[in-house]
JSON list of C-alpha atoms in Angstrom, two decimals:
[
{"chain": "A", "resi": 176, "resn": "VAL", "atom": "CA", "xyz": [86.65, 90.43, 84.79]},
{"chain": "A", "resi": 177, "resn": "SER", "atom": "CA", "xyz": [84.06, 89.63, 82.13]},
{"chain": "A", "resi": 178, "resn": "ALA", "atom": "CA", "xyz": [80.85, 87.26, 81.87]},
{"chain": "A", "resi": 179, "resn": "HIS", "atom": "CA", "xyz": [79.79, 85.60, 78.61]},
{"chain": "A", "resi": 180, "resn": "ASP", "atom": "CA", "xyz": [76.77, 83.87, 77.42]},
{"chain": "A", "resi": 181, "resn": "PRO", "atom": "CA", "xyz": [77.42, 80.09, 77.58]},
{"chain": "A", "resi": 182, "resn": "ALA", "atom": "CA", "xyz": [75.70, 79.22, 74.47]},
{"chain": "A", "resi": 183, "resn": "THR", "atom": "CA", "xyz": [76.95, 82.03, 72.03]},
{"chain": "A", "resi": 184, "resn": "GLY", "atom": "CA", "xyz": [80.22, 83.17, 73.97]},
{"chain": "A", "resi": 185, "resn": "LYS", "atom": "CA", "xyz": [79.05, 86.83, 73.55]},
{"chain": "A", "resi": 186, "resn": "GLU", "atom": "CA", "xyz": [80.11, 89.05, 76.20]},
{"chain": "A", "resi": 187, "resn": "ARG", "atom": "CA", "xyz": [77.32, 90.17, 78.74]},
{"chain": "A", "resi": 188, "resn": "TRP", "atom": "CA", "xyz": [79.18, 92.50, 81.05]},
{"chain": "A", "resi": 189, "resn": "ARG", "atom": "CA", "xyz": [82.77, 93.47, 81.96]},
{"chain": "A", "resi": 190, "resn": "ALA", "atom": "CA", "xyz": [84.46, 95.19, 84.80]},
{"chain": "A", "resi": 191, "resn": "ASP", "atom": "CA", "xyz": [87.82, 96.70, 83.73]},
{"chain": "A", "resi": 192, "resn": "VAL", "atom": "CA", "xyz": [89.23, 96.90, 87.18]},
{"chain": "A", "resi": 193, "resn": "LEU", "atom": "CA", "xyz": [92.24, 94.65, 87.42]},
{"chain": "A", "resi": 194, "resn": "ASN", "atom": "CA", "xyz": [93.77, 96.10, 84.21]},
{"chain": "A", "resi": 195, "resn": "PRO", "atom": "CA", "xyz": [92.17, 99.24, 83.20]},
{"chain": "A", "resi": 196, "resn": "LYS", "atom": "CA", "xyz": [94.97, 100.31, 81.09]},
{"chain": "A", "resi": 197, "resn": "ARG", "atom": "CA", "xyz": [94.77, 96.97, 79.10]},
{"chain": "A", "resi": 198, "resn": "ASP", "atom": "CA", "xyz": [98.31, 96.75, 79.47]},
{"chain": "A", "resi": 199, "resn": "GLN", "atom": "CA", "xyz": [99.50, 93.51, 77.44]},
{"chain": "A", "resi": 200, "resn": "ASN", "atom": "CA", "xyz": [102.08, 92.68, 80.01]},
{"chain": "A", "resi": 201, "resn": "PHE", "atom": "CA", "xyz": [99.84, 92.42, 82.77]},
{"chain": "A", "resi": 202, "resn": "ARG", "atom": "CA", "xyz": [99.33, 89.20, 84.61]},
{"chain": "A", "resi": 203, "resn": "ILE", "atom": "CA", "xyz": [96.92, 87.59, 86.80]},
{"chain": "A", "resi": 204, "resn": "ILE", "atom": "CA", "xyz": [97.91, 84.06, 88.05]},
{"chain": "A", "resi": 205, "resn": "ALA", "atom": "CA", "xyz": [95.42, 83.52, 91.06]},
{"chain": "A", "resi": 206, "resn": "SER", "atom": "CA", "xyz": [92.00, 82.50, 89.89]},
{"chain": "A", "resi": 207, "resn": "PRO", "atom": "CA", "xyz": [88.89, 84.28, 90.71]},
{"chain": "A", "resi": 208, "resn": "THR", "atom": "CA", "xyz": [86.52, 82.76, 93.33]},
{"chain": "A", "resi": 209, "resn": "ILE", "atom": "CA", "xyz": [82.92, 83.08, 94.07]},
{"chain": "A", "resi": 210, "resn": "ALA", "atom": "CA", "xyz": [81.94, 83.92, 97.67]},
{"chain": "A", "resi": 211, "resn": "ASP", "atom": "CA", "xyz": [78.57, 85.07, 99.06]},
{"chain": "A", "resi": 212, "resn": "GLY", "atom": "CA", "xyz": [77.26, 86.04, 95.49]},
{"chain": "A", "resi": 213, "resn": "LEU", "atom": "CA", "xyz": [80.29, 87.95, 94.81]},
{"chain": "A", "resi": 214, "resn": "ILE", "atom": "CA", "xyz": [82.97, 87.40, 92.17]},
{"chain": "A", "resi": 215, "resn": "ILE", "atom": "CA", "xyz": [86.26, 87.87, 94.06]},
{"chain": "A", "resi": 216, "resn": "ALA", "atom": "CA", "xyz": [89.05, 88.78, 91.58]},
{"chain": "A", "resi": 217, "resn": "PRO", "atom": "CA", "xyz": [92.51, 88.73, 92.84]},
{"chain": "A", "resi": 218, "resn": "THR", "atom": "CA", "xyz": [95.64, 90.61, 91.25]},
{"chain": "A", "resi": 219, "resn": "ARG", "atom": "CA", "xyz": [99.20, 91.59, 92.75]},
{"chain": "A", "resi": 220, "resn": "ASN", "atom": "CA", "xyz": [99.20, 94.90, 90.95]},
{"chain": "A", "resi": 221, "resn": "ASN", "atom": "CA", "xyz": [95.77, 96.41, 92.08]},
{"chain": "A", "resi": 222, "resn": "PRO", "atom": "CA", "xyz": [93.60, 95.61, 94.80]},
{"chain": "A", "resi": 223, "resn": "LEU", "atom": "CA", "xyz": [91.78, 92.49, 95.40]},
{"chain": "A", "resi": 224, "resn": "VAL", "atom": "CA", "xyz": [88.26, 93.24, 93.89]},
{"chain": "A", "resi": 225, "resn": "ALA", "atom": "CA", "xyz": [84.80, 91.88, 94.82]},
{"chain": "A", "resi": 226, "resn": "ILE", "atom": "CA", "xyz": [82.32, 92.47, 92.00]},
{"chain": "A", "resi": 227, "resn": "ARG", "atom": "CA", "xyz": [78.42, 91.90, 92.10]},
{"chain": "A", "resi": 228, "resn": "PRO", "atom": "CA", "xyz": [77.71, 89.96, 89.08]},
{"chain": "A", "resi": 229, "resn": "GLY", "atom": "CA", "xyz": [75.11, 91.23, 86.42]},
{"chain": "A", "resi": 230, "resn": "GLY", "atom": "CA", "xyz": [74.27, 94.19, 84.23]},
{"chain": "A", "resi": 231, "resn": "SER", "atom": "CA", "xyz": [75.42, 94.82, 80.79]},
{"chain": "A", "resi": 232, "resn": "GLY", "atom": "CA", "xyz": [78.55, 96.63, 79.17]},
{"chain": "A", "resi": 233, "resn": "ASP", "atom": "CA", "xyz": [81.21, 98.12, 81.56]},
{"chain": "A", "resi": 234, "resn": "VAL", "atom": "CA", "xyz": [79.85, 97.63, 85.11]},
{"chain": "A", "resi": 235, "resn": "ALA", "atom": "CA", "xyz": [83.21, 98.60, 86.89]},
{"chain": "A", "resi": 236, "resn": "SER", "atom": "CA", "xyz": [81.76, 101.88, 88.41]},
{"chain": "A", "resi": 237, "resn": "SER", "atom": "CA", "xyz": [78.46, 100.42, 89.61]},
{"chain": "A", "resi": 238, "resn": "HIS", "atom": "CA", "xyz": [79.00, 96.72, 90.41]},
{"chain": "A", "resi": 239, "resn": "VAL", "atom": "CA", "xyz": [82.40, 96.90, 92.54]},
{"chain": "A", "resi": 240, "resn": "ALA", "atom": "CA", "xyz": [81.40, 95.94, 96.21]},
{"chain": "A", "resi": 241, "resn": "TRP", "atom": "CA", "xyz": [84.82, 96.37, 97.69]},
{"chain": "A", "resi": 242, "resn": "THR", "atom": "CA", "xyz": [88.48, 96.42, 97.28]},
{"chain": "A", "resi": 243, "resn": "PHE", "atom": "CA", "xyz": [91.21, 95.26, 99.37]},
{"chain": "A", "resi": 244, "resn": "ALA", "atom": "CA", "xyz": [94.66, 96.43, 98.74]},
{"chain": "A", "resi": 245, "resn": "GLN", "atom": "CA", "xyz": [96.67, 93.34, 99.65]},
{"chain": "A", "resi": 246, "resn": "GLY", "atom": "CA", "xyz": [95.62, 91.03, 96.78]},
{"chain": "A", "resi": 247, "resn": "PRO", "atom": "CA", "xyz": [97.74, 87.84, 95.95]},
{"chain": "A", "resi": 248, "resn": "ASP", "atom": "CA", "xyz": [99.75, 87.22, 92.97]},
{"chain": "A", "resi": 249, "resn": "VAL", "atom": "CA", "xyz": [99.59, 83.31, 92.96]},
{"chain": "A", "resi": 250, "resn": "PRO", "atom": "CA", "xyz": [97.84, 81.94, 95.79]},
{"chain": "A", "resi": 251, "resn": "THR", "atom": "CA", "xyz": [93.96, 81.79, 95.16]},
{"chain": "A", "resi": 252, "resn": "PRO", "atom": "CA", "xyz": [91.72, 83.09, 98.00]},
{"chain": "A", "resi": 253, "resn": "VAL", "atom": "CA", "xyz": [89.20, 80.65, 99.53]},
{"chain": "A", "resi": 254, "resn": "SER", "atom": "CA", "xyz": [86.12, 81.23, 101.43]},
{"chain": "A", "resi": 255, "resn": "ASP", "atom": "CA", "xyz": [84.19, 79.55, 103.88]},
{"chain": "A", "resi": 256, "resn": "GLY", "atom": "CA", "xyz": [81.08, 81.69, 103.15]},
{"chain": "A", "resi": 257, "resn": "LYS", "atom": "CA", "xyz": [81.57, 84.16, 105.86]},
{"chain": "A", "resi": 258, "resn": "LEU", "atom": "CA", "xyz": [85.45, 85.05, 105.54]},
{"chain": "A", "resi": 259, "resn": "LEU", "atom": "CA", "xyz": [87.78, 85.24, 102.57]},
{"chain": "A", "resi": 260, "resn": "TYR", "atom": "CA", "xyz": [91.29, 84.09, 103.18]},
{"chain": "A", "resi": 261, "resn": "VAL", "atom": "CA", "xyz": [93.91, 85.51, 101.25]},
{"chain": "A", "resi": 262, "resn": "VAL", "atom": "CA", "xyz": [97.48, 84.75, 101.46]},
{"chain": "A", "resi": 263, "resn": "ARG", "atom": "CA", "xyz": [99.93, 87.14, 99.99]},
{"chain": "A", "resi": 264, "resn": "ASP", "atom": "CA", "xyz": [103.12, 85.60, 98.34]},
{"chain": "A", "resi": 265, "resn": "ASN", "atom": "CA", "xyz": [105.28, 87.96, 100.56]},
{"chain": "A", "resi": 266, "resn": "GLY", "atom": "CA", "xyz": [103.99, 85.65, 103.71]},
{"chain": "A", "resi": 267, "resn": "VAL", "atom": "CA", "xyz": [101.03, 87.45, 105.15]},
{"chain": "A", "resi": 268, "resn": "VAL", "atom": "CA", "xyz": [97.60, 85.60, 105.65]},
{"chain": "A", "resi": 269, "resn": "PHE", "atom": "CA", "xyz": [94.56, 87.66, 106.05]},
{"chain": "A", "resi": 270, "resn": "ALA", "atom": "CA", "xyz": [90.92, 86.91, 106.95]},
{"chain": "A", "resi": 271, "resn": "LEU", "atom": "CA", "xyz": [88.37, 89.17, 105.26]},
{"chain": "A", "resi": 272, "resn": "ASP", "atom": "CA", "xyz": [84.71, 89.81, 105.80]},
{"chain": "A", "resi": 273, "resn": "VAL", "atom": "CA", "xyz": [83.21, 88.49, 102.47]},
{"chain": "A", "resi": 274, "resn": "LYS", "atom": "CA", "xyz": [80.43, 91.14, 102.50]},
{"chain": "A", "resi": 275, "resn": "THR", "atom": "CA", "xyz": [82.56, 94.14, 103.29]},
{"chain": "A", "resi": 276, "resn": "GLY", "atom": "CA", "xyz": [86.13, 93.43, 102.67]},
{"chain": "A", "resi": 277, "resn": "GLN", "atom": "CA", "xyz": [86.92, 94.51, 105.99]},
{"chain": "A", "resi": 278, "resn": "ARG", "atom": "CA", "xyz": [90.00, 92.91, 107.50]},
{"chain": "A", "resi": 279, "resn": "LYS", "atom": "CA", "xyz": [89.22, 90.62, 110.44]},
{"chain": "A", "resi": 280, "resn": "TRP", "atom": "CA", "xyz": [92.58, 89.28, 111.26]},
{"chain": "A", "resi": 281, "resn": "HIS", "atom": "CA", "xyz": [96.04, 88.64, 109.75]},
{"chain": "A", "resi": 282, "resn": "PHE", "atom": "CA", "xyz": [99.31, 86.88, 110.56]},
{"chain": "A", "resi": 283, "resn": "GLN", "atom": "CA", "xyz": [102.75, 87.44, 109.24]},
{"chain": "A", "resi": 284, "resn": "LEU", "atom": "CA", "xyz": [104.12, 83.95, 108.53]},
{"chain": "A", "resi": 285, "resn": "VAL", "atom": "CA", "xyz": [107.55, 85.20, 106.99]},
{"chain": "A", "resi": 286, "resn": "HIS", "atom": "CA", "xyz": [109.31, 88.40, 108.10]},
{"chain": "A", "resi": 287, "resn": "HIS", "atom": "CA", "xyz": [111.25, 90.21, 105.44]},
{"chain": "A", "resi": 288, "resn": "PRO", "atom": "CA", "xyz": [110.76, 87.61, 102.99]},
{"chain": "A", "resi": 289, "resn": "ILE", "atom": "CA", "xyz": [114.06, 87.79, 101.03]},
{"chain": "A", "resi": 290, "resn": "TRP", "atom": "CA", "xyz": [114.97, 84.08, 101.05]},
{"chain": "A", "resi": 291, "resn": "ASN", "atom": "CA", "xyz": [112.48, 82.74, 98.79]},
{"chain": "A", "resi": 292, "resn": "MET", "atom": "CA", "xyz": [110.65, 81.03, 101.47]},
{"chain": "A", "resi": 293, "resn": "ASP", "atom": "CA", "xyz": [107.26, 82.68, 100.78]},
{"chain": "A", "resi": 294, "resn": "ILE", "atom": "CA", "xyz": [103.92, 81.20, 100.46]},
{"chain": "A", "resi": 295, "resn": "ALA", "atom": "CA", "xyz": [102.86, 79.96, 97.18]},
{"chain": "A", "resi": 296, "resn": "ALA", "atom": "CA", "xyz": [99.98, 77.70, 97.78]},
{"chain": "A", "resi": 297, "resn": "ALA", "atom": "CA", "xyz": [96.27, 78.55, 98.49]},
{"chain": "A", "resi": 298, "resn": "PRO", "atom": "CA", "xyz": [95.14, 78.22, 101.84]},
{"chain": "A", "resi": 299, "resn": "VAL", "atom": "CA", "xyz": [93.08, 75.13, 102.74]},
{"chain": "A", "resi": 300, "resn": "LEU", "atom": "CA", "xyz": [89.79, 74.99, 104.91]},
{"chain": "A", "resi": 301, "resn": "VAL", "atom": "CA", "xyz": [90.09, 72.09, 107.31]},
{"chain": "A", "resi": 302, "resn": "ASP", "atom": "CA", "xyz": [87.84, 70.75, 110.20]},
{"chain": "A", "resi": 303, "resn": "ILE", "atom": "CA", "xyz": [90.27, 69.19, 112.75]},
{"chain": "A", "resi": 304, "resn": "THR", "atom": "CA", "xyz": [90.45, 68.00, 116.34]},
{"chain": "A", "resi": 305, "resn": "ALA", "atom": "CA", "xyz": [92.93, 69.77, 118.67]},
{"chain": "A", "resi": 306, "resn": "GLY", "atom": "CA", "xyz": [92.98, 69.51, 122.39]},
{"chain": "A", "resi": 307, "resn": "GLY", "atom": "CA", "xyz": [90.15, 67.23, 122.09]},
{"chain": "A", "resi": 308, "resn": "ARG", "atom": "CA", "xyz": [87.95, 69.65, 120.55]},
{"chain": "A", "resi": 309, "resn": "PRO", "atom": "CA", "xyz": [86.56, 70.11, 117.12]},
{"chain": "A", "resi": 310, "resn": "VAL", "atom": "CA", "xyz": [88.19, 73.27, 115.46]},
{"chain": "A", "resi": 311, "resn": "LYS", "atom": "CA", "xyz": [87.17, 74.96, 112.01]},
{"chain": "A", "resi": 312, "resn": "ALA", "atom": "CA", "xyz": [90.86, 75.98, 110.89]},
{"chain": "A", "resi": 313, "resn": "VAL", "atom": "CA", "xyz": [92.76, 77.42, 107.79]},
{"chain": "A", "resi": 314, "resn": "ALA", "atom": "CA", "xyz": [95.96, 75.88, 107.02]},
{"chain": "A", "resi": 315, "resn": "VAL", "atom": "CA", "xyz": [98.86, 77.68, 104.98]},
{"chain": "A", "resi": 316, "resn": "MET", "atom": "CA", "xyz": [101.69, 75.63, 103.53]},
{"chain": "A", "resi": 317, "resn": "GLY", "atom": "CA", "xyz": [104.82, 77.66, 103.01]},
{"chain": "A", "resi": 318, "resn": "LYS", "atom": "CA", "xyz": [107.88, 76.73, 100.68]},
{"chain": "A", "resi": 319, "resn": "GLN", "atom": "CA", "xyz": [109.84, 76.07, 104.06]},
{"chain": "A", "resi": 320, "resn": "ALA", "atom": "CA", "xyz": [107.82, 72.59, 104.37]},
{"chain": "A", "resi": 321, "resn": "MET", "atom": "CA", "xyz": [106.06, 73.97, 107.48]},
{"chain": "A", "resi": 322, "resn": "LEU", "atom": "CA", "xyz": [102.17, 74.01, 107.82]},
{"chain": "A", "resi": 323, "resn": "TYR", "atom": "CA", "xyz": [100.61, 76.95, 109.97]},
{"chain": "A", "resi": 324, "resn": "VAL", "atom": "CA", "xyz": [97.24, 76.28, 111.30]},
{"chain": "A", "resi": 325, "resn": "PHE", "atom": "CA", "xyz": [94.79, 78.99, 112.51]},
{"chain": "A", "resi": 326, "resn": "ASP", "atom": "CA", "xyz": [91.24, 79.22, 113.86]},
{"chain": "A", "resi": 327, "resn": "ARG", "atom": "CA", "xyz": [89.24, 80.46, 110.97]},
{"chain": "A", "resi": 328, "resn": "VAL", "atom": "CA", "xyz": [87.27, 83.10, 112.85]},
{"chain": "A", "resi": 329, "resn": "THR", "atom": "CA", "xyz": [89.80, 84.43, 115.47]},
{"chain": "A", "resi": 330, "resn": "GLY", "atom": "CA", "xyz": [93.18, 83.71, 113.56]},
{"chain": "A", "resi": 331, "resn": "GLU", "atom": "CA", "xyz": [94.48, 82.41, 116.76]},
{"chain": "A", "resi": 332, "resn": "PRO", "atom": "CA", "xyz": [97.14, 79.71, 116.06]},
{"chain": "A", "resi": 333, "resn": "VAL", "atom": "CA", "xyz": [95.65, 76.29, 116.78]},
{"chain": "A", "resi": 334, "resn": "PHE", "atom": "CA", "xyz": [99.16, 74.90, 117.58]},
{"chain": "A", "resi": 335, "resn": "PRO", "atom": "CA", "xyz": [101.74, 77.07, 118.99]},
{"chain": "A", "resi": 336, "resn": "ILE", "atom": "CA", "xyz": [103.96, 79.09, 116.76]},
{"chain": "A", "resi": 337, "resn": "GLU", "atom": "CA", "xyz": [107.46, 79.95, 118.12]},
{"chain": "A", "resi": 338, "resn": "GLU", "atom": "CA", "xyz": [109.50, 83.00, 117.00]},
{"chain": "A", "resi": 339, "resn": "ARG", "atom": "CA", "xyz": [112.92, 81.38, 116.54]},
{"chain": "A", "resi": 340, "resn": "ARG", "atom": "CA", "xyz": [116.35, 83.18, 115.97]},
{"chain": "A", "resi": 341, "resn": "VAL", "atom": "CA", "xyz": [117.61, 82.60, 112.48]},
{"chain": "A", "resi": 342, "resn": "ALA", "atom": "CA", "xyz": [120.99, 83.21, 110.74]},
{"chain": "A", "resi": 343, "resn": "ALA", "atom": "CA", "xyz": [121.60, 86.50, 108.91]},
{"chain": "A", "resi": 344, "resn": "GLY", "atom": "CA", "xyz": [122.95, 86.97, 105.53]},
{"chain": "A", "resi": 345, "resn": "ASP", "atom": "CA", "xyz": [125.98, 89.26, 104.51]},
{"chain": "A", "resi": 346, "resn": "VAL", "atom": "CA", "xyz": [124.76, 91.49, 101.80]},
{"chain": "A", "resi": 347, "resn": "PRO", "atom": "CA", "xyz": [125.89, 94.81, 102.60]},
{"chain": "A", "resi": 348, "resn": "GLY", "atom": "CA", "xyz": [123.11, 97.13, 103.50]},
{"chain": "A", "resi": 349, "resn": "GLU", "atom": "CA", "xyz": [120.41, 94.51, 103.75]},
{"chain": "A", "resi": 350, "resn": "TRP", "atom": "CA", "xyz": [118.32, 94.29, 106.74]},
{"chain": "A", "resi": 351, "resn": "TYR", "atom": "CA", "xyz": [117.68, 90.50, 107.93]},
{"chain": "A", "resi": 352, "resn": "SER", "atom": "CA", "xyz": [114.85, 89.47, 110.31]},
{"chain": "A", "resi": 353, "resn": "PRO", "atom": "CA", "xyz": [116.71, 88.09, 113.58]},
{"chain": "A", "resi": 354, "resn": "THR", "atom": "CA", "xyz": [113.45, 85.81, 114.00]},
{"chain": "A", "resi": 355, "resn": "GLN", "atom": "CA", "xyz": [110.99, 83.82, 112.06]},
{"chain": "A", "resi": 356, "resn": "PRO", "atom": "CA", "xyz": [107.92, 82.10, 112.99]},
{"chain": "A", "resi": 357, "resn": "PHE", "atom": "CA", "xyz": [108.10, 78.29, 113.40]},
{"chain": "A", "resi": 358, "resn": "PRO", "atom": "CA", "xyz": [104.96, 76.28, 113.96]},
{"chain": "A", "resi": 359, "resn": "THR", "atom": "CA", "xyz": [105.50, 73.40, 116.52]},
{"chain": "A", "resi": 360, "resn": "VAL", "atom": "CA", "xyz": [102.62, 71.10, 115.37]},
{"chain": "A", "resi": 361, "resn": "PRO", "atom": "CA", "xyz": [102.68, 69.29, 113.09]},
{"chain": "A", "resi": 362, "resn": "PRO", "atom": "CA", "xyz": [106.13, 68.82, 112.56]},
{"chain": "A", "resi": 363, "resn": "PRO", "atom": "CA", "xyz": [107.64, 70.01, 109.16]},
{"chain": "A", "resi": 364, "resn": "TYR", "atom": "CA", "xyz": [106.74, 67.74, 106.03]},
{"chain": "A", "resi": 365, "resn": "ASP", "atom": "CA", "xyz": [110.39, 67.70, 104.53]},
{"chain": "A", "resi": 366, "resn": "HIS", "atom": "CA", "xyz": [113.95, 67.80, 105.86]},
{"chain": "A", "resi": 367, "resn": "GLN", "atom": "CA", "xyz": [115.06, 71.10, 107.62]},
{"chain": "A", "resi": 368, "resn": "GLY", "atom": "CA", "xyz": [118.52, 72.23, 107.09]},
{"chain": "A", "resi": 369, "resn": "VAL", "atom": "CA", "xyz": [121.45, 71.19, 105.24]}
]
């Protein structure tokens, strides 16, 4: 993560925290985000890192505010200013305190994700009405064409999520989860099944 002078392009500061060995094959797909004055830099191979901007030179040892070991590979985290919502492509959504990185809640959207039904989209912050009351929610969309909706603060599902039995595969030695979570509202936004 680095900052550059907008007029000259000259580097002002750098924090070599995501790829400290400067591996040329290292990849970062999710975009950094800004929350509560921190630069939140995600990567799969190293922790999600919150950096205080400023300084000069390499600020990795002096400006890292916190780290979180479950950083995303693809989905970019989003923040409402108080919490940071991180979706791992392995099917877990986390809410972290923006100032401290402390986990506030999490939910496993996909159990043992071997079917390529993981989460590849960033969470979306929405204000909705549910049960006649306004709800500040975070919505997470999966490849299986289902939308999971959670209360932003508590992590409680806004609409019921049912554990349903699912078919197992037949690869010898592979463990298959006997159930998967299915949101009941809204209905799937694409055809389900064959």
